[in-house]
Amino acid sequence: MATTADTGIAPADPGSAVGAPAERREGRQKVTGRARYAAEHHLPGRAHAWPVAASVARGRVRSVDASAALDLPGVIDVLTHGNAPRLAAPDDPVLAVLQDDRVPHRGWFVALVVGETLEAARAGAAAVRVAYETEEHDVTLDAGHPGAHVPEEANGGHPARREQGDPEGAFAASAVRVDTGYRVPPLHNHPMEPHSSTAHWDGDRLVVHTSSQGTTPVRTTLAAMFEVPEERITVTAEHVGGGFGSKGTPRPDVVLAVMAARHTGRPVTVALHRRMLPSVVGHRAPTLHRVRLGAGEDGRLTGVLHEVVTHTSRIKEFVEQAAVPARVMYAVTDSLTEHRVAPLDVPTPSWMRAPGEAPGMYALESAMDELAEALDMDPIELRIANEPDTEPDSGKPFSSRHLVECLREGARRFGWSRRDPRPRSRREGPLLVGTGVAAATYPVLVSPSTASAHALPDGSFAVRVNATDIGTGARTVLAQIAADALGVPLDRVRIEIGSTELPAAPLAGGSSGSASWGWSVHDACTRLTARLAGHTGPLPEGGLSARADTTGTADADSPYARHAFGAHFAEVAVDTVTGETRVRRMLGVFAAGRILNARTARSQLIGGMTMGLGMALTEGSTMDAAFGDFAESDLAAYHVPVHADVPDVEAHWIDEDDPHLNPMGSKGVGEIGIVGSAAAVGNAVHHATGVRFRELPLTPDRVLAGLREAGV
Amino acid sequence: MKPFAYVRAGSLQEAADAFTARPGARYLAGGTNLMDLMKLGVEQPEALIDVSRLPLDTVEELPDGSLRVGATVRNSDLAAHPVVRDRYPALSRALLAGASGQLRNVATTGGNLLQRTRCPYFQDVTKPCNKRSPGSGCGALEGVHRDHAVLGHSEHCVATHPSDMAVALAALDARVELYGPGGARTVPAARFHRLPGDHPERDTEILPGELVTGVVLPALTAGLPSAYRKARDRASYAFALASTAAVLEVTDGAVSHAGIAFGGVAHRPWRARRAEEALLGATPTRAAFEEAVDLELSAARPLRDNAYKVDLVRNVAVDVLAGLASRTPDRV
């Protein structure tokens, strides 16, 4: 039943492209440096612009003295709220840059210096003198924050609060109870390519190259803000160096680039500096979790209560939906899942890989481990004992759910049966070694898309869709889908993506890209195949074409609850001398529908698992209470895992045949790799040390203090 | 970037003259730290005197048994040097524990000593920092200071020195060679860096215009068992939360020489003199090491959020010393 990431041998037969480990189509371009990114469009006369970030946490800009900056050689102009073009109010308040004097958080852009060179712009920005009226700020989140309230909904449109039955009563009456709390710090997306945009006006036409997860919504936003019809705007994102959610919505760089291009009449590039990102491209909001699990002696859950407190900014409500996975995971009739959010003078949080699920499943799956311990039950068996027949919160049947199979297959591959369940049972000199398990889930999302397919007289095919390849392999996977739908070998298909000149398509986000774009590509190619079947003789000079639009089908309500599931296993070694915790191996088994490309899917899954390792052990951001910004602002201080931290990560999957998804039968693999992986590592640390750590990341300071307190 | 002059020095004298002739000049070698600080606006030199091509790139054994390391020897070359690996393993280990392979290939011996603190307040020109801007205050004292000092800090500065290499040099009794307007002189590595006191803007004892020309590793510690251990947030490319370099000699069952330095806990590599004195003549047992290290750390004054460092450096130091004792050939 199980197949692995490394089984496939690229089949050349028509109809067998999907699933094969096809190599990335742009791989050679990328490794030879020829792939061109948004800031690398060297247009004639291009200027560079550098934003000036607010150095107060809350207040108003009283005055901007740009005279010293303007005196510097190479400085073209300085834009402020006093002279910047007035724009129509955007739907997303974080884009309303240089429109008024308000400073909602430290790092908010208050000016933009345009220069002949990057260096001139940067020097100019350093020379701009901004005077502020400061106001008292509050950036500190705690569970009892007076501003914390239950919002109408959390991210993803989920109700902020759901209550089923009598959770408090059921919990109180439970034979075994776990009442515990966890803290996940702010986290940063930090894609390898910082956000950047190059814009130029060609008469009344606007052309923008931007680093975005989806240029269709970027164009819509720019059209509205600059009051230009969409058909006069072209936005491209040919190559994107990662986003992890932070490029899922337009960011200030693109607005500033267009604004400066309009203001100066020249092409302008705005490339944000790494240190600016934490303040202006979103972050994973910190989450404070209280989790109560009640169970019978048999391990069957009798009450589940997951309550989350998080923060948002003063200008926009974003609520990390961390209690939502508890509505999906385990069979229970009495449950409470609730989010509360406190607006603070902080940068606006947003999507970061598996928003909601990543922190939520860290908490829920850690609590399940605590419950297994309280029950003296194997944590895998506990999860299996609570496998639901239908989605607990909605009552809908699952389109497919193979969590149990993932757990069993993972246990077999990982060697779980050889595990001594007693904590602190494995010592190697100063090292304590332990293993842990956790489940994973991620919803199946899909959006309508359009695409076109063209048969050309030379026997090749061109498929067009404004998909974005943010490093996932979208180009490659779409070619595979097209080849099979056309019934031709992969090398006959050319894929064009990354431009609003192509058929409109949704963004790369929510693990929905391949499903959304692939569906329309599949439909367009299927129609083209039918047209070709009815065509006799040579093709006309312009070839034959077909279009597809999945509006009304892709977004039709499903009677099914549709989610991917998975199981994570981790082995860690904790050094009792230093508190240093290192992962020795991680293994994940996933059930995510049909895997479309064994090579790129594996890459996505182990990438997600590695990000989960970082969330567990190394990544954390500290809100500086005095200054109102994140203390860790570069990659030397914000510790993403390095190679030495990631010795052995394996991803496997289970063949899952689910007819209720899309024509490809896929569920998406971009995010599920991170979901639950931090809990597996944390549970392994508990198994190793006997100490339960409940605040991430598990850095030496925390671990050493915990070991000392426990007398280890 | 602020415009600056660039001068490539052909000789030591040329370098010193160029420095004197241009107020606000800085010496440039590997540039791995200086360039970053210039981009951040922390350093704004009027001129860069490039000393990377001076003939200071060799490692030579001197007749008295010491080893002279030129200031422009690259960190990776020094770590891999057979004599260093053989006689001063703590230095090799410390170098390899620092930065990344790419940085070590560029960074020089002199530049490593002169790198600045990675305190986030020092690196952010919009925040107060007495080291960067004397009199502006210290953002870290009551701010985010998990990574900061627990020993020897002052109310003006709680920064740590980030070098791993310098910790090993301090423990090994190395000397730093300097050349400047006043001629040549040497300073013990353990006293090359300063404590912040009232003048945190001064990291080292180097005088204006002086240039590090080399480091001399003494015959005294050559070949003695030595080790370096570093605790950090991730397995590579992270500064020390705490570290220890130590060299230990045992003669007739008693400690006859101990050189111990802590990293990541103070404004300079912290030479643990009190611990060393306590160990001289003592039987090298774990209990003796614990007692000696605790004596040293009785001077620790942790900040609100970094008390863990006292435990951490204690554990690391005792572990390093006990490890050395277990493999120290007893010299009879």
PDB file of C-alpha atoms in Angstrom, chain A residues 236-456:
ATOM      1  CA  THR A 236       4.835  39.351 -13.494  1.00  0.00           C
ATOM      2  CA  ALA A 237       6.495  37.006 -11.035  1.00  0.00           C
ATOM      3  CA  GLU A 238       8.599  34.732 -13.161  1.00  0.00           C
ATOM      4  CA  HIS A 239      10.686  33.358 -10.321  1.00  0.00           C
ATOM      5  CA  VAL A 240      10.065  33.811  -6.610  1.00  0.00           C
ATOM      6  CA  GLY A 241      12.559  32.859  -3.923  1.00  0.00           C
ATOM      7  CA  GLY A 242      10.068  31.553  -1.406  1.00  0.00           C
ATOM      8  CA  GLY A 243       7.284  33.276   0.450  1.00  0.00           C
ATOM      9  CA  PHE A 244       5.865  30.925   3.104  1.00  0.00           C
ATOM     10  CA  GLY A 245       2.741  33.058   3.136  1.00  0.00           C
ATOM     11  CA  SER A 246       4.432  36.442   3.475  1.00  0.00           C
ATOM     12  CA  LYS A 247       4.080  37.074  -0.267  1.00  0.00           C
ATOM     13  CA  GLY A 248       0.508  35.793  -0.404  1.00  0.00           C
ATOM     14  CA  THR A 249      -0.772  39.342  -0.312  1.00  0.00           C
ATOM     15  CA  PRO A 250       0.777  42.429  -1.911  1.00  0.00           C
ATOM     16  CA  ARG A 251       3.268  44.112   0.401  1.00  0.00           C
ATOM     17  CA  PRO A 252       4.345  47.761   0.680  1.00  0.00           C
ATOM     18  CA  ASP A 253       7.295  47.253  -1.670  1.00  0.00           C
ATOM     19  CA  VAL A 254       5.038  46.950  -4.706  1.00  0.00           C
ATOM     20  CA  VAL A 255       2.921  49.977  -3.781  1.00  0.00           C
ATOM     21  CA  LEU A 256       6.032  52.076  -3.119  1.00  0.00           C
ATOM     22  CA  ALA A 257       7.678  51.005  -6.379  1.00  0.00           C
ATOM     23  CA  VAL A 258       4.614  51.945  -8.424  1.00  0.00           C
ATOM     24  CA  MET A 259       4.202  55.177  -6.495  1.00  0.00           C
ATOM     25  CA  ALA A 260       7.854  56.158  -6.978  1.00  0.00           C
ATOM     26  CA  ALA A 261       7.742  55.215 -10.653  1.00  0.00           C
ATOM     27  CA  ARG A 262       4.724  57.434 -11.144  1.00  0.00           C
ATOM     28  CA  HIS A 263       6.281  60.248  -9.103  1.00  0.00           C
ATOM     29  CA  THR A 264       9.657  60.216 -10.892  1.00  0.00           C
ATOM     30  CA  GLY A 265       8.615  58.999 -14.322  1.00  0.00           C
ATOM     31  CA  ARG A 266      11.316  56.347 -14.200  1.00  0.00           C
ATOM     32  CA  PRO A 267      11.447  52.630 -13.605  1.00  0.00           C
ATOM     33  CA  VAL A 268      11.966  52.087  -9.879  1.00  0.00           C
ATOM     34  CA  THR A 269      13.035  49.055  -7.881  1.00  0.00           C
ATOM     35  CA  VAL A 270      12.193  48.690  -4.216  1.00  0.00           C
ATOM     36  CA  ALA A 271      13.996  45.746  -2.655  1.00  0.00           C
ATOM     37  CA  LEU A 272      13.317  45.458   1.058  1.00  0.00           C
ATOM     38  CA  HIS A 273      16.259  44.847   3.343  1.00  0.00           C
ATOM     39  CA  ARG A 274      16.219  41.664   5.392  1.00  0.00           C
ATOM     40  CA  ARG A 275      15.996  43.704   8.573  1.00  0.00           C
ATOM     41  CA  MET A 276      12.799  45.405   7.394  1.00  0.00           C
ATOM     42  CA  LEU A 277      10.907  42.166   6.818  1.00  0.00           C
ATOM     43  CA  PRO A 278       9.810  41.381  10.387  1.00  0.00           C
ATOM     44  CA  SER A 279       7.927  44.692  10.560  1.00  0.00           C
ATOM     45  CA  VAL A 280       6.222  44.896   7.180  1.00  0.00           C
ATOM     46  CA  VAL A 281       5.628  41.482   5.615  1.00  0.00           C
ATOM     47  CA  GLY A 282       3.617  39.818   8.364  1.00  0.00           C
ATOM     48  CA  HIS A 283       4.715  37.304  10.950  1.00  0.00           C
ATOM     49  CA  ARG A 284       3.209  34.325  12.707  1.00  0.00           C
ATOM     50  CA  ALA A 285       1.511  35.912  15.698  1.00  0.00           C
ATOM     51  CA  PRO A 286       2.437  34.539  19.108  1.00  0.00           C
ATOM     52  CA  THR A 287      -0.149  32.145  20.524  1.00  0.00           C
ATOM     53  CA  LEU A 288      -0.855  31.330  24.157  1.00  0.00           C
ATOM     54  CA  HIS A 289      -2.726  28.068  24.450  1.00  0.00           C
ATOM     55  CA  ARG A 290      -4.767  26.518  27.173  1.00  0.00           C
ATOM     56  CA  VAL A 291      -5.658  22.935  26.347  1.00  0.00           C
ATOM     57  CA  ARG A 292      -7.863  20.733  28.465  1.00  0.00           C
ATOM     58  CA  LEU A 293      -8.343  17.107  27.521  1.00  0.00           C
ATOM     59  CA  GLY A 294     -10.656  14.821  29.453  1.00  0.00           C
ATOM     60  CA  ALA A 295     -10.757  11.083  28.790  1.00  0.00           C
ATOM     61  CA  GLY A 296     -12.125   7.858  30.113  1.00  0.00           C
ATOM     62  CA  GLU A 297      -9.827   5.152  31.452  1.00  0.00           C
ATOM     63  CA  ASP A 298      -9.978   3.593  27.986  1.00  0.00           C
ATOM     64  CA  GLY A 299      -8.452   6.711  26.475  1.00  0.00           C
ATOM     65  CA  ARG A 300     -11.603   7.804  24.666  1.00  0.00           C
ATOM     66  CA  LEU A 301     -11.842  11.589  24.790  1.00  0.00           C
ATOM     67  CA  THR A 302     -14.797  12.925  26.741  1.00  0.00           C
ATOM     68  CA  GLY A 303     -14.015  16.634  26.552  1.00  0.00           C
ATOM     69  CA  VAL A 304     -11.687  18.799  24.453  1.00  0.00           C
ATOM     70  CA  LEU A 305     -11.184  22.481  25.201  1.00  0.00           C
ATOM     71  CA  HIS A 306      -8.623  24.469  23.229  1.00  0.00           C
ATOM     72  CA  GLU A 307      -8.467  28.186  23.969  1.00  0.00           C
ATOM     73  CA  VAL A 308      -6.036  30.493  22.216  1.00  0.00           C
ATOM     74  CA  VAL A 309      -4.979  34.067  22.917  1.00  0.00           C
ATOM     75  CA  THR A 310      -3.056  35.915  20.234  1.00  0.00           C
ATOM     76  CA  HIS A 311      -2.251  39.427  19.092  1.00  0.00           C
ATOM     77  CA  THR A 312      -2.940  41.567  16.074  1.00  0.00           C
ATOM     78  CA  SER A 313      -2.005  45.113  15.124  1.00  0.00           C
ATOM     79  CA  ARG A 314      -4.067  48.259  15.597  1.00  0.00           C
ATOM     80  CA  ILE A 315      -4.735  48.603  11.890  1.00  0.00           C
ATOM     81  CA  LYS A 316      -5.828  45.147  10.861  1.00  0.00           C
ATOM     82  CA  GLU A 317      -7.361  42.162  12.560  1.00  0.00           C
ATOM     83  CA  PHE A 318      -5.582  38.931  11.784  1.00  0.00           C
ATOM     84  CA  VAL A 319      -6.402  36.025  14.085  1.00  0.00           C
ATOM     85  CA  GLU A 320      -4.156  32.959  13.936  1.00  0.00           C
ATOM     86  CA  GLN A 321      -6.761  30.163  13.868  1.00  0.00           C
ATOM     87  CA  ALA A 322      -4.819  27.873  16.156  1.00  0.00           C
ATOM     88  CA  ALA A 323      -7.815  26.190  17.824  1.00  0.00           C
ATOM     89  CA  VAL A 324      -9.316  25.107  14.492  1.00  0.00           C
ATOM     90  CA  PRO A 325      -7.501  21.764  14.111  1.00  0.00           C
ATOM     91  CA  ALA A 326      -9.162  20.571  17.320  1.00  0.00           C
ATOM     92  CA  ARG A 327     -12.423  20.718  15.353  1.00  0.00           C
ATOM     93  CA  VAL A 328     -11.063  18.151  12.922  1.00  0.00           C
ATOM     94  CA  MET A 329      -8.826  15.746  14.737  1.00  0.00           C
ATOM     95  CA  TYR A 330     -10.463  13.576  17.350  1.00  0.00           C
ATOM     96  CA  ALA A 331     -13.842  12.080  18.133  1.00  0.00           C
ATOM     97  CA  VAL A 332     -15.463  14.004  20.951  1.00  0.00           C
ATOM     98  CA  THR A 333     -18.973  15.285  21.482  1.00  0.00           C
ATOM     99  CA  ASP A 334     -18.253  17.970  24.075  1.00  0.00           C
ATOM    100  CA  SER A 335     -15.793  20.552  22.894  1.00  0.00           C
ATOM    101  CA  LEU A 336     -14.840  24.200  23.039  1.00  0.00           C
ATOM    102  CA  THR A 337     -12.531  25.878  20.586  1.00  0.00           C
ATOM    103  CA  GLU A 338     -12.051  29.583  21.087  1.00  0.00           C
ATOM    104  CA  HIS A 339      -9.780  32.383  19.917  1.00  0.00           C
ATOM    105  CA  ARG A 340      -9.259  35.694  21.630  1.00  0.00           C
ATOM    106  CA  VAL A 341      -7.209  38.464  20.104  1.00  0.00           C
ATOM    107  CA  ALA A 342      -5.618  41.566  21.607  1.00  0.00           C
ATOM    108  CA  PRO A 343      -4.892  44.503  19.281  1.00  0.00           C
ATOM    109  CA  LEU A 344      -1.459  45.862  20.200  1.00  0.00           C
ATOM    110  CA  ASP A 345       0.974  48.396  18.782  1.00  0.00           C
ATOM    111  CA  VAL A 346       2.764  45.636  16.910  1.00  0.00           C
ATOM    112  CA  PRO A 347       3.450  44.921  13.255  1.00  0.00           C
ATOM    113  CA  THR A 348       0.496  43.258  11.526  1.00  0.00           C
ATOM    114  CA  PRO A 349       0.680  39.461  11.662  1.00  0.00           C
ATOM    115  CA  SER A 350      -0.310  37.367   8.691  1.00  0.00           C
ATOM    116  CA  TRP A 351       0.058  33.993   7.050  1.00  0.00           C
ATOM    117  CA  MET A 352       3.056  31.863   7.753  1.00  0.00           C
ATOM    118  CA  ARG A 353       3.203  28.279   6.512  1.00  0.00           C
ATOM    119  CA  ALA A 354       0.145  26.489   7.907  1.00  0.00           C
ATOM    120  CA  PRO A 355      -1.308  29.424   9.842  1.00  0.00           C
ATOM    121  CA  GLY A 356      -3.474  27.999  12.596  1.00  0.00           C
ATOM    122  CA  GLU A 357      -2.515  24.374  12.095  1.00  0.00           C
ATOM    123  CA  ALA A 358       1.201  24.799  12.836  1.00  0.00           C
ATOM    124  CA  PRO A 359       0.896  26.353  16.314  1.00  0.00           C
ATOM    125  CA  GLY A 360      -2.470  24.716  17.013  1.00  0.00           C
ATOM    126  CA  MET A 361      -1.279  21.206  16.358  1.00  0.00           C
ATOM    127  CA  TYR A 362       1.871  21.855  18.370  1.00  0.00           C
ATOM    128  CA  ALA A 363      -0.381  22.501  21.354  1.00  0.00           C
ATOM    129  CA  LEU A 364      -3.013  19.831  20.721  1.00  0.00           C
ATOM    130  CA  GLU A 365      -0.519  17.095  19.883  1.00  0.00           C
ATOM    131  CA  SER A 366       1.656  17.965  22.871  1.00  0.00           C
ATOM    132  CA  ALA A 367      -1.424  17.746  25.072  1.00  0.00           C
ATOM    133  CA  MET A 368      -2.307  14.370  23.537  1.00  0.00           C
ATOM    134  CA  ASP A 369       1.156  13.195  24.531  1.00  0.00           C
ATOM    135  CA  GLU A 370       0.542  14.439  28.058  1.00  0.00           C
ATOM    136  CA  LEU A 371      -2.775  12.597  28.088  1.00  0.00           C
ATOM    137  CA  ALA A 372      -1.124   9.384  26.882  1.00  0.00           C
ATOM    138  CA  GLU A 373       1.324   9.724  29.744  1.00  0.00           C
ATOM    139  CA  ALA A 374      -1.490  10.332  32.237  1.00  0.00           C
ATOM    140  CA  LEU A 375      -3.300   7.262  30.906  1.00  0.00           C
ATOM    141  CA  ASP A 376      -0.123   5.183  30.722  1.00  0.00           C
ATOM    142  CA  MET A 377      -1.082   4.476  27.142  1.00  0.00           C
ATOM    143  CA  ASP A 378       0.931   4.385  23.941  1.00  0.00           C
ATOM    144  CA  PRO A 379       0.494   7.758  22.230  1.00  0.00           C
ATOM    145  CA  ILE A 380      -0.192   6.122  18.864  1.00  0.00           C
ATOM    146  CA  GLU A 381      -2.873   3.879  20.352  1.00  0.00           C
ATOM    147  CA  LEU A 382      -4.421   6.891  22.086  1.00  0.00           C
ATOM    148  CA  ARG A 383      -4.804   8.639  18.764  1.00  0.00           C
ATOM    149  CA  ILE A 384      -6.199   5.542  17.099  1.00  0.00           C
ATOM    150  CA  ALA A 385      -8.701   5.121  19.936  1.00  0.00           C
ATOM    151  CA  ASN A 386     -10.038   8.573  19.158  1.00  0.00           C
ATOM    152  CA  GLU A 387     -10.338   8.240  15.414  1.00  0.00           C
ATOM    153  CA  PRO A 388     -13.671   9.813  14.442  1.00  0.00           C
ATOM    154  CA  ASP A 389     -16.195   8.468  11.929  1.00  0.00           C
ATOM    155  CA  THR A 390     -17.120  11.950  10.793  1.00  0.00           C
ATOM    156  CA  GLU A 391     -15.560  15.350  11.216  1.00  0.00           C
ATOM    157  CA  PRO A 392     -16.293  16.090  14.870  1.00  0.00           C
ATOM    158  CA  ASP A 393     -17.281  19.724  14.581  1.00  0.00           C
ATOM    159  CA  SER A 394     -19.273  19.624  11.325  1.00  0.00           C
ATOM    160  CA  GLY A 395     -20.547  16.044  11.337  1.00  0.00           C
ATOM    161  CA  LYS A 396     -19.563  15.746   7.676  1.00  0.00           C
ATOM    162  CA  PRO A 397     -18.081  12.504   6.387  1.00  0.00           C
ATOM    163  CA  PHE A 398     -14.407  12.655   5.454  1.00  0.00           C
ATOM    164  CA  SER A 399     -13.675  12.435   1.738  1.00  0.00           C
ATOM    165  CA  SER A 400     -10.750  10.289   2.835  1.00  0.00           C
ATOM    166  CA  ARG A 401      -8.849  10.026   6.096  1.00  0.00           C
ATOM    167  CA  HIS A 402      -5.869   7.752   6.573  1.00  0.00           C
ATOM    168  CA  LEU A 403      -4.373   9.068   9.771  1.00  0.00           C
ATOM    169  CA  VAL A 404      -4.344   5.621  11.341  1.00  0.00           C
ATOM    170  CA  GLU A 405      -2.519   4.191   8.349  1.00  0.00           C
ATOM    171  CA  CYS A 406       0.040   6.998   8.533  1.00  0.00           C
ATOM    172  CA  LEU A 407       0.613   6.344  12.224  1.00  0.00           C
ATOM    173  CA  ARG A 408       0.985   2.594  11.689  1.00  0.00           C
ATOM    174  CA  GLU A 409       3.207   2.903   8.656  1.00  0.00           C
ATOM    175  CA  GLY A 410       5.339   5.532  10.352  1.00  0.00           C
ATOM    176  CA  ALA A 411       5.667   3.395  13.459  1.00  0.00           C
ATOM    177  CA  ARG A 412       6.826   0.467  11.345  1.00  0.00           C
ATOM    178  CA  ARG A 413       9.384   2.493   9.433  1.00  0.00           C
ATOM    179  CA  PHE A 414      10.620   4.377  12.488  1.00  0.00           C
ATOM    180  CA  GLY A 415      10.961   1.292  14.679  1.00  0.00           C
ATOM    181  CA  TRP A 416       8.448   2.505  17.272  1.00  0.00           C
ATOM    182  CA  SER A 417       7.879  -0.972  18.670  1.00  0.00           C
ATOM    183  CA  ARG A 418      11.446  -1.053  19.974  1.00  0.00           C
ATOM    184  CA  ARG A 419      10.815   2.039  22.063  1.00  0.00           C
ATOM    185  CA  ASP A 420      10.964   1.825  25.836  1.00  0.00           C
ATOM    186  CA  PRO A 421       8.046   4.099  26.740  1.00  0.00           C
ATOM    187  CA  ARG A 422       9.537   5.151  30.071  1.00  0.00           C
ATOM    188  CA  PRO A 423      10.877   8.704  30.025  1.00  0.00           C
ATOM    189  CA  ARG A 424      14.616   9.128  30.547  1.00  0.00           C
ATOM    190  CA  SER A 425      15.191   5.462  29.744  1.00  0.00           C
ATOM    191  CA  ARG A 426      17.915   5.988  27.158  1.00  0.00           C
ATOM    192  CA  ARG A 427      21.189   7.582  28.169  1.00  0.00           C
ATOM    193  CA  GLU A 428      24.364   7.858  26.146  1.00  0.00           C
ATOM    194  CA  GLY A 429      26.939   9.453  28.422  1.00  0.00           C
ATOM    195  CA  PRO A 430      25.794  13.032  28.946  1.00  0.00           C
ATOM    196  CA  LEU A 431      23.065  12.681  26.308  1.00  0.00           C
ATOM    197  CA  LEU A 432      19.460  11.763  26.964  1.00  0.00           C
ATOM    198  CA  VAL A 433      17.826  10.262  23.921  1.00  0.00           C
ATOM    199  CA  GLY A 434      14.115  10.055  23.239  1.00  0.00           C
ATOM    200  CA  THR A 435      11.531   9.619  20.541  1.00  0.00           C
ATOM    201  CA  GLY A 436       8.171  11.219  19.967  1.00  0.00           C
ATOM    202  CA  VAL A 437       5.175  11.087  17.707  1.00  0.00           C
ATOM    203  CA  ALA A 438       2.514  13.563  16.645  1.00  0.00           C
ATOM    204  CA  ALA A 439      -0.263  13.711  14.089  1.00  0.00           C
ATOM    205  CA  ALA A 440      -0.637  16.219  11.275  1.00  0.00           C
ATOM    206  CA  THR A 441      -3.588  17.655   9.431  1.00  0.00           C
ATOM    207  CA  TYR A 442      -4.136  20.317   6.827  1.00  0.00           C
ATOM    208  CA  PRO A 443      -7.348  21.232   5.032  1.00  0.00           C
ATOM    209  CA  VAL A 444      -7.877  20.705   1.327  1.00  0.00           C
ATOM    210  CA  LEU A 445      -8.364  24.154  -0.162  1.00  0.00           C
ATOM    211  CA  VAL A 446      -9.058  24.969  -3.768  1.00  0.00           C
ATOM    212  CA  SER A 447     -10.029  28.107  -5.684  1.00  0.00           C
ATOM    213  CA  PRO A 448     -11.408  28.698  -9.165  1.00  0.00           C
ATOM    214  CA  SER A 449      -8.866  29.279 -11.889  1.00  0.00           C
ATOM    215  CA  THR A 450      -8.726  29.764 -15.625  1.00  0.00           C
ATOM    216  CA  ALA A 451      -6.255  28.281 -18.085  1.00  0.00           C
ATOM    217  CA  SER A 452      -5.777  27.824 -21.782  1.00  0.00           C
ATOM    218  CA  ALA A 453      -4.194  25.074 -23.825  1.00  0.00           C
ATOM    219  CA  HIS A 454      -2.882  25.374 -27.363  1.00  0.00           C
ATOM    220  CA  ALA A 455      -1.936  22.701 -29.865  1.00  0.00           C
ATOM    221  CA  LEU A 456       0.701  24.023 -32.237  1.00  0.00           C
TER     222      LEU A 456
END
